[in-house]
mmCIF file of C-alpha atoms in Angstrom:
data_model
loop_
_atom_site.group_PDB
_atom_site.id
_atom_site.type_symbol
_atom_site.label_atom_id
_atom_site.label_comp_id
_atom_site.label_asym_id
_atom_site.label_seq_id
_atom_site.Cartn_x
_atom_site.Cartn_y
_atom_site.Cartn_z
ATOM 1 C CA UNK A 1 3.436 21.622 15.932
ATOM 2 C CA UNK A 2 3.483 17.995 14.822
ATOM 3 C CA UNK A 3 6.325 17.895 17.840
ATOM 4 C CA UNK A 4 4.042 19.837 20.515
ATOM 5 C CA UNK A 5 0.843 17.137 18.959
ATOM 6 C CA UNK A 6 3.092 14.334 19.407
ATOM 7 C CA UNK A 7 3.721 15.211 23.419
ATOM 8 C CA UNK A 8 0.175 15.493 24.396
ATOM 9 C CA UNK A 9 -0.855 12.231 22.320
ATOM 10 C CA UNK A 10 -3.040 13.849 20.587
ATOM 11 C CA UNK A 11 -5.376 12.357 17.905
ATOM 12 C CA UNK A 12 -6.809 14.249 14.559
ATOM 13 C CA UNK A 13 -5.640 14.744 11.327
ATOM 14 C CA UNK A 14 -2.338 17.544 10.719
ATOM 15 C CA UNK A 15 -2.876 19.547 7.274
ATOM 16 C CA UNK A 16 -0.449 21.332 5.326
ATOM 17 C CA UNK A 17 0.057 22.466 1.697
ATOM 18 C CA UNK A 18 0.961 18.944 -0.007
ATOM 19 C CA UNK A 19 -0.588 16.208 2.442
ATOM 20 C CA UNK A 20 -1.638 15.376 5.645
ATOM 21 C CA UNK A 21 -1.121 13.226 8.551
ATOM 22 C CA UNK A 22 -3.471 11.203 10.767
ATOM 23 C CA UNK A 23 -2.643 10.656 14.094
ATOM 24 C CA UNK A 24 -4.239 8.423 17.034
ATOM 25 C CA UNK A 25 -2.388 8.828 20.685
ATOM 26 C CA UNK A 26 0.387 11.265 18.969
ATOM 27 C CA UNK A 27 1.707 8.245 16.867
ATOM 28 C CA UNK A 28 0.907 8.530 13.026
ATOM 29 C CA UNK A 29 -1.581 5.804 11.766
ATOM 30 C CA UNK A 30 -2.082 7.317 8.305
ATOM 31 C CA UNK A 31 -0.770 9.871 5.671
ATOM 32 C CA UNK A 32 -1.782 10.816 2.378
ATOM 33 C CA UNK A 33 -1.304 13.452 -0.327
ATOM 34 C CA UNK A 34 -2.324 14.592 -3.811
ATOM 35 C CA UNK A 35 1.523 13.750 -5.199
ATOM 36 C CA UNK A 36 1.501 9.947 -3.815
ATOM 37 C CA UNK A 37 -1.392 7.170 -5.445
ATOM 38 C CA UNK A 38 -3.265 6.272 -2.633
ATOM 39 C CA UNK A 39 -3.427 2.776 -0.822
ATOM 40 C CA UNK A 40 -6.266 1.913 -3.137
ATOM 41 C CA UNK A 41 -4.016 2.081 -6.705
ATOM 42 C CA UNK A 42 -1.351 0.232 -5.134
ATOM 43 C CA UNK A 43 -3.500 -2.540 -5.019
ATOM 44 C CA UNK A 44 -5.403 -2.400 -7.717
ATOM 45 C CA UNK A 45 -3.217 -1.573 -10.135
ATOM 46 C CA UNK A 46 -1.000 -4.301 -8.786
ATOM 47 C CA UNK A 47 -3.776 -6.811 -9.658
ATOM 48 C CA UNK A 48 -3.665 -7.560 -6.188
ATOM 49 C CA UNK A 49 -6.872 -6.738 -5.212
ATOM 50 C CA UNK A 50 -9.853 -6.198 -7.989
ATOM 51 C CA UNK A 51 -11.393 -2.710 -7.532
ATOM 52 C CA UNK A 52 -14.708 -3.823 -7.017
ATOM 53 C CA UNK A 53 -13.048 -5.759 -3.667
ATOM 54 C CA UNK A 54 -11.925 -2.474 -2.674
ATOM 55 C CA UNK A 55 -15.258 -0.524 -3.456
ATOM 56 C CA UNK A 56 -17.009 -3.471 -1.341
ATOM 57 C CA UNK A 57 -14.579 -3.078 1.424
ATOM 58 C CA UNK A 58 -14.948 0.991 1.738
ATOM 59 C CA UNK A 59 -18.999 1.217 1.068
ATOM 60 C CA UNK A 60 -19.160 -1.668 3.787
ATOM 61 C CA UNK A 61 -16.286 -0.565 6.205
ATOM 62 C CA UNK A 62 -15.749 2.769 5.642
ATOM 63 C CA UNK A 63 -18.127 4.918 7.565
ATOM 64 C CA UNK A 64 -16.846 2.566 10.822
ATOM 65 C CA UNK A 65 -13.153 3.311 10.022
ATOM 66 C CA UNK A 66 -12.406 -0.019 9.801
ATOM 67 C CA UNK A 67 -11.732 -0.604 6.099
ATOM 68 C CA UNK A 68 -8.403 -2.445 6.363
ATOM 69 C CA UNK A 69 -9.942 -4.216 9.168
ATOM 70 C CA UNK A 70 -12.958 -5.636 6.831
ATOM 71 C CA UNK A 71 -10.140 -6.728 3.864
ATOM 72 C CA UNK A 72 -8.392 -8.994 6.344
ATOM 73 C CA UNK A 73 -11.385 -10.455 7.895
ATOM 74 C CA UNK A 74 -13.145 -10.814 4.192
ATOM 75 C CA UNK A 75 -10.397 -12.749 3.490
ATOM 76 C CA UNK A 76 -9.273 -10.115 0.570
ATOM 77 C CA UNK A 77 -5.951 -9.276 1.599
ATOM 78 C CA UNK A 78 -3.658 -10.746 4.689
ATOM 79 C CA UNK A 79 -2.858 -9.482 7.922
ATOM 80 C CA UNK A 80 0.557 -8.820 7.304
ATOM 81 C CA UNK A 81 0.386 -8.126 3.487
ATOM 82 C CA UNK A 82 -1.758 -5.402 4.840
ATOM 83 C CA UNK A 83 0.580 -3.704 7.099
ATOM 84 C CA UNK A 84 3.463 -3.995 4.592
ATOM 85 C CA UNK A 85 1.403 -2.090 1.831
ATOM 86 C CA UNK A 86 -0.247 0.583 3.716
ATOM 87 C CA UNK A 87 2.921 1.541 5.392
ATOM 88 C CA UNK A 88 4.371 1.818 1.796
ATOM 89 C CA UNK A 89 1.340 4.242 1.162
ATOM 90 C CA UNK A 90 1.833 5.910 4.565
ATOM 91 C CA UNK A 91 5.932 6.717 4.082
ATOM 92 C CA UNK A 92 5.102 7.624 0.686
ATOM 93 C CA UNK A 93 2.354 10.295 1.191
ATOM 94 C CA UNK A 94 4.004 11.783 4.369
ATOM 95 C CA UNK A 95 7.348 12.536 2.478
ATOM 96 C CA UNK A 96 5.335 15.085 0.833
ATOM 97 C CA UNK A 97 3.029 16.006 3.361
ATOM 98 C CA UNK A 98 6.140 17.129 5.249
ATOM 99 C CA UNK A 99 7.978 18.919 2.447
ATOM 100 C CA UNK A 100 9.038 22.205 3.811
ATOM 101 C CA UNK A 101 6.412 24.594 2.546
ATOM 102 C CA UNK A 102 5.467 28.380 3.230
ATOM 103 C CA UNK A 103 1.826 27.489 3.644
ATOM 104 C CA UNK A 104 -0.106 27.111 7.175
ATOM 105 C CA UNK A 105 -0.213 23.901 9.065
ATOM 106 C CA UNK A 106 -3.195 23.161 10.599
ATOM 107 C CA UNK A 107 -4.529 20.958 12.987
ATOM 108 C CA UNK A 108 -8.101 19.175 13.118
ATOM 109 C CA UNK A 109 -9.047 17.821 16.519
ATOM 110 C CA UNK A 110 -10.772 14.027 16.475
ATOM 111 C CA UNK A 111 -10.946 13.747 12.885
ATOM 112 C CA UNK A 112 -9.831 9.623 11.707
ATOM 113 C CA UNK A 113 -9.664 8.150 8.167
ATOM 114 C CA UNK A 114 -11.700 5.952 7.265
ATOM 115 C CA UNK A 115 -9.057 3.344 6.312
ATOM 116 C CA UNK A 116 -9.024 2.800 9.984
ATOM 117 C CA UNK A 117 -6.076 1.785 12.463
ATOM 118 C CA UNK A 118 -3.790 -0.630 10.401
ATOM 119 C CA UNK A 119 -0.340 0.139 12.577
ATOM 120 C CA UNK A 120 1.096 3.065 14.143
ATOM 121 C CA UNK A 121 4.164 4.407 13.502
ATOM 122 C CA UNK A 122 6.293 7.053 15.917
ATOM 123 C CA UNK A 123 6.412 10.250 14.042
ATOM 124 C CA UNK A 124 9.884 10.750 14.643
ATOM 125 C CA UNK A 125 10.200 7.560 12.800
ATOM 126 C CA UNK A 126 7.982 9.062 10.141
ATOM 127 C CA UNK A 127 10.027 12.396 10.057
ATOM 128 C CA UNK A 128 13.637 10.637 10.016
ATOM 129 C CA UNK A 129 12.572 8.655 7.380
ATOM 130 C CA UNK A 130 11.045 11.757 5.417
ATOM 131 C CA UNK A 131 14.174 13.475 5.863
ATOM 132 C CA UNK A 132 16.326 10.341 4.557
ATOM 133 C CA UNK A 133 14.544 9.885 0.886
ATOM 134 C CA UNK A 134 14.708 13.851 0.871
ATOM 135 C CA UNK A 135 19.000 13.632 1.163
ATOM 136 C CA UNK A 136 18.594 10.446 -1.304
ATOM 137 C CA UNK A 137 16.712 12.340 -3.833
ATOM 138 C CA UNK A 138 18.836 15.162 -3.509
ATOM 139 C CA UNK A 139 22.139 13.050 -3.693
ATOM 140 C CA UNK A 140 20.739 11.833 -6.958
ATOM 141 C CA UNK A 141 19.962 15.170 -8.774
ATOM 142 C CA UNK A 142 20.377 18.435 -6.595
ATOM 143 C CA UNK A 143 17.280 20.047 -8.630
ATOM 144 C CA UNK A 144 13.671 19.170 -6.842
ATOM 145 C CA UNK A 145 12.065 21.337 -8.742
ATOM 146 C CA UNK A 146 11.822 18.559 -11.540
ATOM 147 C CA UNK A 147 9.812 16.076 -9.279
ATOM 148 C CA UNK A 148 6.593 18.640 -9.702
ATOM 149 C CA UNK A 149 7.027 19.242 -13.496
ATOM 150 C CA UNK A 150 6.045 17.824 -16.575
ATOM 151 C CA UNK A 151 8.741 15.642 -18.002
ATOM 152 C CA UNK A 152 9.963 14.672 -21.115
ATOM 153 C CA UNK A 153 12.874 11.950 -22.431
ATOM 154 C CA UNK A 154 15.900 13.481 -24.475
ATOM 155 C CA UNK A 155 17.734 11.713 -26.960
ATOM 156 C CA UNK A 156 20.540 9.072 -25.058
ATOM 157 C CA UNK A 157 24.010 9.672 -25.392
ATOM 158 C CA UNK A 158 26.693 6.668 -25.590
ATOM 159 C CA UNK A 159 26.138 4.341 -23.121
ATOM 160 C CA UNK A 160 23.291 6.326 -21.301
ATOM 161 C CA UNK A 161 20.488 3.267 -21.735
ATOM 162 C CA UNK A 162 17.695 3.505 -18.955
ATOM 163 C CA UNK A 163 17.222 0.222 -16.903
ATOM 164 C CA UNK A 164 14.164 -2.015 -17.510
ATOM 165 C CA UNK A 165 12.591 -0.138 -14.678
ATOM 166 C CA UNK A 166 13.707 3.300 -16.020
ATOM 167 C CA UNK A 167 12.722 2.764 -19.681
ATOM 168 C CA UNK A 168 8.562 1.994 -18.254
ATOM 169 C CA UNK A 169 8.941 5.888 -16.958
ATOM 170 C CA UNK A 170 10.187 7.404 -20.151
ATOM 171 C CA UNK A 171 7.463 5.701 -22.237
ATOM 172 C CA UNK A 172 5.008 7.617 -20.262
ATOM 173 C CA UNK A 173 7.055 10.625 -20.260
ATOM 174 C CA UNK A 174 5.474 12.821 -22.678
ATOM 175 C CA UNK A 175 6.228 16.465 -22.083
ATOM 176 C CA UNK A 176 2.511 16.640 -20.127
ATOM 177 C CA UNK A 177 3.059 13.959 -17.341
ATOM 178 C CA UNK A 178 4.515 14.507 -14.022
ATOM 179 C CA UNK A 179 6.182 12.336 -12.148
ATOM 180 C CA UNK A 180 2.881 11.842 -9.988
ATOM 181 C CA UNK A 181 0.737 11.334 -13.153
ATOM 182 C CA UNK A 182 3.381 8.408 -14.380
ATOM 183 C CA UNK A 183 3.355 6.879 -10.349
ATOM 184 C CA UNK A 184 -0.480 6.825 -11.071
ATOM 185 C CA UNK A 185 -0.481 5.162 -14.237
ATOM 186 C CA UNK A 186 2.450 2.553 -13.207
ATOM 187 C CA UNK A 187 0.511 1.969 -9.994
ATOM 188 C CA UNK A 188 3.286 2.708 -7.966
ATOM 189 C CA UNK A 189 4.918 4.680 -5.063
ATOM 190 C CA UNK A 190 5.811 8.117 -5.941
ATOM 191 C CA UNK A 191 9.228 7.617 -4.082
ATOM 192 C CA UNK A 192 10.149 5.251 -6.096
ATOM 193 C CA UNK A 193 8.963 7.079 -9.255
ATOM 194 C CA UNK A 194 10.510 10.177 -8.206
ATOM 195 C CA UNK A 195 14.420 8.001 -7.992
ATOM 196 C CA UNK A 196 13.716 6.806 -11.397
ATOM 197 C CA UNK A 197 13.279 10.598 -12.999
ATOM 198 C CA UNK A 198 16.049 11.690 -10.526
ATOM 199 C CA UNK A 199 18.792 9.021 -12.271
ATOM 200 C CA UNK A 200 16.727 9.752 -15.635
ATOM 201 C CA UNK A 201 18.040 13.302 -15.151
ATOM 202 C CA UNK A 202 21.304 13.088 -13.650
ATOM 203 C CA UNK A 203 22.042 10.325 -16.975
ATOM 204 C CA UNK A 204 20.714 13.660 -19.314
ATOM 205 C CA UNK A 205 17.865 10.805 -20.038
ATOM 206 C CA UNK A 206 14.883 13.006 -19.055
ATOM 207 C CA UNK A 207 14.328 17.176 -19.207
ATOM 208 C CA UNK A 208 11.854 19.208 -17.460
ATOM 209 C CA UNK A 209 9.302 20.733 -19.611
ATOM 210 C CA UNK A 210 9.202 24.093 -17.784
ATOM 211 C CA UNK A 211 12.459 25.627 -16.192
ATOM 212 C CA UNK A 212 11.780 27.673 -12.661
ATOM 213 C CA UNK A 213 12.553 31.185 -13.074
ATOM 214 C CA UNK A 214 14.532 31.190 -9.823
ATOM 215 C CA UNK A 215 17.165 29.514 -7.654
ATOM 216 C CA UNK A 216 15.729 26.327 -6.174
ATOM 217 C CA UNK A 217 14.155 27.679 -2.467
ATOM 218 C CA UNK A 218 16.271 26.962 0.202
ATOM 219 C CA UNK A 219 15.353 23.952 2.467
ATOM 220 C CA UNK A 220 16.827 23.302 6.311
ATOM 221 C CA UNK A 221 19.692 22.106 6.630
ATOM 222 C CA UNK A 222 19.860 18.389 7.453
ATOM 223 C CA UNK A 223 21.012 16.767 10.610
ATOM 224 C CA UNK A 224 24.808 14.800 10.824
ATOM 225 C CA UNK A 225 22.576 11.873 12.075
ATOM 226 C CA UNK A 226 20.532 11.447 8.925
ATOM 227 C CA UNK A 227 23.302 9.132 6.673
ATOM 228 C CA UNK A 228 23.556 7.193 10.001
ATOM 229 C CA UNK A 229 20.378 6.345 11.672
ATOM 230 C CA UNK A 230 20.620 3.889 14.399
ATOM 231 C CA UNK A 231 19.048 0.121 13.628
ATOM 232 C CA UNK A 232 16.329 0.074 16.445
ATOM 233 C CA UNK A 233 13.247 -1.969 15.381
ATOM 234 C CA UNK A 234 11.360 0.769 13.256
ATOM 235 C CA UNK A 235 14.387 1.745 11.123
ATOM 236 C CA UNK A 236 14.475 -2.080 10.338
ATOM 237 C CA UNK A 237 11.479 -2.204 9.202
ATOM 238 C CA UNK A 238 11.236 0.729 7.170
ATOM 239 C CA UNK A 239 14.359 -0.362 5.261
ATOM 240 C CA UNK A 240 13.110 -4.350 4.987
ATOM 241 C CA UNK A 241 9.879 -2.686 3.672
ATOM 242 C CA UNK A 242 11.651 -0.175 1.150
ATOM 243 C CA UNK A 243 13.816 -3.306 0.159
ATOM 244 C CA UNK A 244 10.652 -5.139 -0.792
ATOM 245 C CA UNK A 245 8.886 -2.777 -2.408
ATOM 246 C CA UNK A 246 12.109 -1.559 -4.641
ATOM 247 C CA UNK A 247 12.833 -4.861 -5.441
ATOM 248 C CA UNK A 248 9.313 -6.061 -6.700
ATOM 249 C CA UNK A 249 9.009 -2.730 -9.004
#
């Protein structure tokens, strides 16, 4: 579908079990998803932008769909400071909006998001990239069924200390937290939460409170291009912006 909607530039909002997409002209211009903290607790949990400057910006901008519009012109956020953090929120929510699921996928003629047209981004670019932190994760710890459960920290062996980064997850891992919940809290990307329980678990650091009952389901099998994707001028800037944001969390 998302192929087919792509062809005939079409522009509404695609819905599946854990996200959805937004597209304008076939080319995705936002995503988000109940397992990724929105654009909104990026920022303000950053301390990058109060709350009440994001309240003001939505109540003012919001029924125009031109909230990220209003918190460059408001002077609240930059132009390009803009782009680089919503497309952290976009790559992040449409990882799981495109998770292989058994659900339906539906599509919703003409409907926008209120966050408005920040920049669009191909949706193979979206998809490639989707399928790259899916073969990361997995290269990591070969179990995904951990990055939905509750978690909880088990006692270190030798030499099995979590990184400054690492140790911030397992002091909000409490048996009752899922990786979402702690991305929440932290105020950041669930990506980037979901590598940290990923090493947490491959180091024996971290434990799943509830063990599935079956063999992991099976998911497609991944392209030979994926380890290799070519350096045209979207690739670039999805690594350049996963660089940035990795580095500054």
């Amino acid at each position: 579908m998302l192929v087919r909607l792509t062809e005939e530039k079409a522009t509404g909002v695609l819905v599946r079990d854990h996200g959805a997409l937004y597209l304008v002209d076939g080319e995705v211009v936002h995503a988000e998803s109940p397992a990724a903290p929105g654009l909104d607790v990026l920022l303000t949990a950053s301390g990058r932008l109060p709350r009440e400057g994001w309240e003001e910006a939505v109540a003012e901008a919001g029924v125009r769909r031109e909230v990220g519009r209003h918190l460059v012109a408001s002077g609240r956020l930059g132009c390009g400071e803009l782009e680089i953090c919503h497309l952290g929120a976009l790559f992040d929510a449409a990882y799981f909006a495109l998770t292989p699921c058994s659900g339906p996928t539906r599509f919703r003629y003409g409907v926008g998001h209120w966050i408005g047209r920040v920049r669009p981004v191909p949706t193979p670019v979206v998809e490639r990239e989707a399928l790259r932190r899916r073969a990361l994760l997995d290269s990591i710890w070969p179990h995904p069924e951990i990055d939905a459960a509750p978690v909880v920290p088990r006692a270190p062996g030798p030499g099995r200390g979590p990184t400054r980064r690492q140790a911030t997850v397992l002091a909000l891992a409490d048996g009752v937290r899922t990786p979402a919940d702690i991305a929440r809290m932290l105020g950041r990307p669930a990506f980037n939460t979901l590598l940290d329980v990923r090493r947490l678990a491959a180091a024996g650091l971290v434990d799943t409170a509830v063990r599935p009952s079956g063999p992991p389901p099976e998911r497609p099998a991944l392209p030979a291009w994926v380890p290799e994707v070519s350096d045209d001028p979207d690739i670039a800037l999805l690594r350049r912006l996963r660089d940035a944001l990795e580095a500054t969390l």
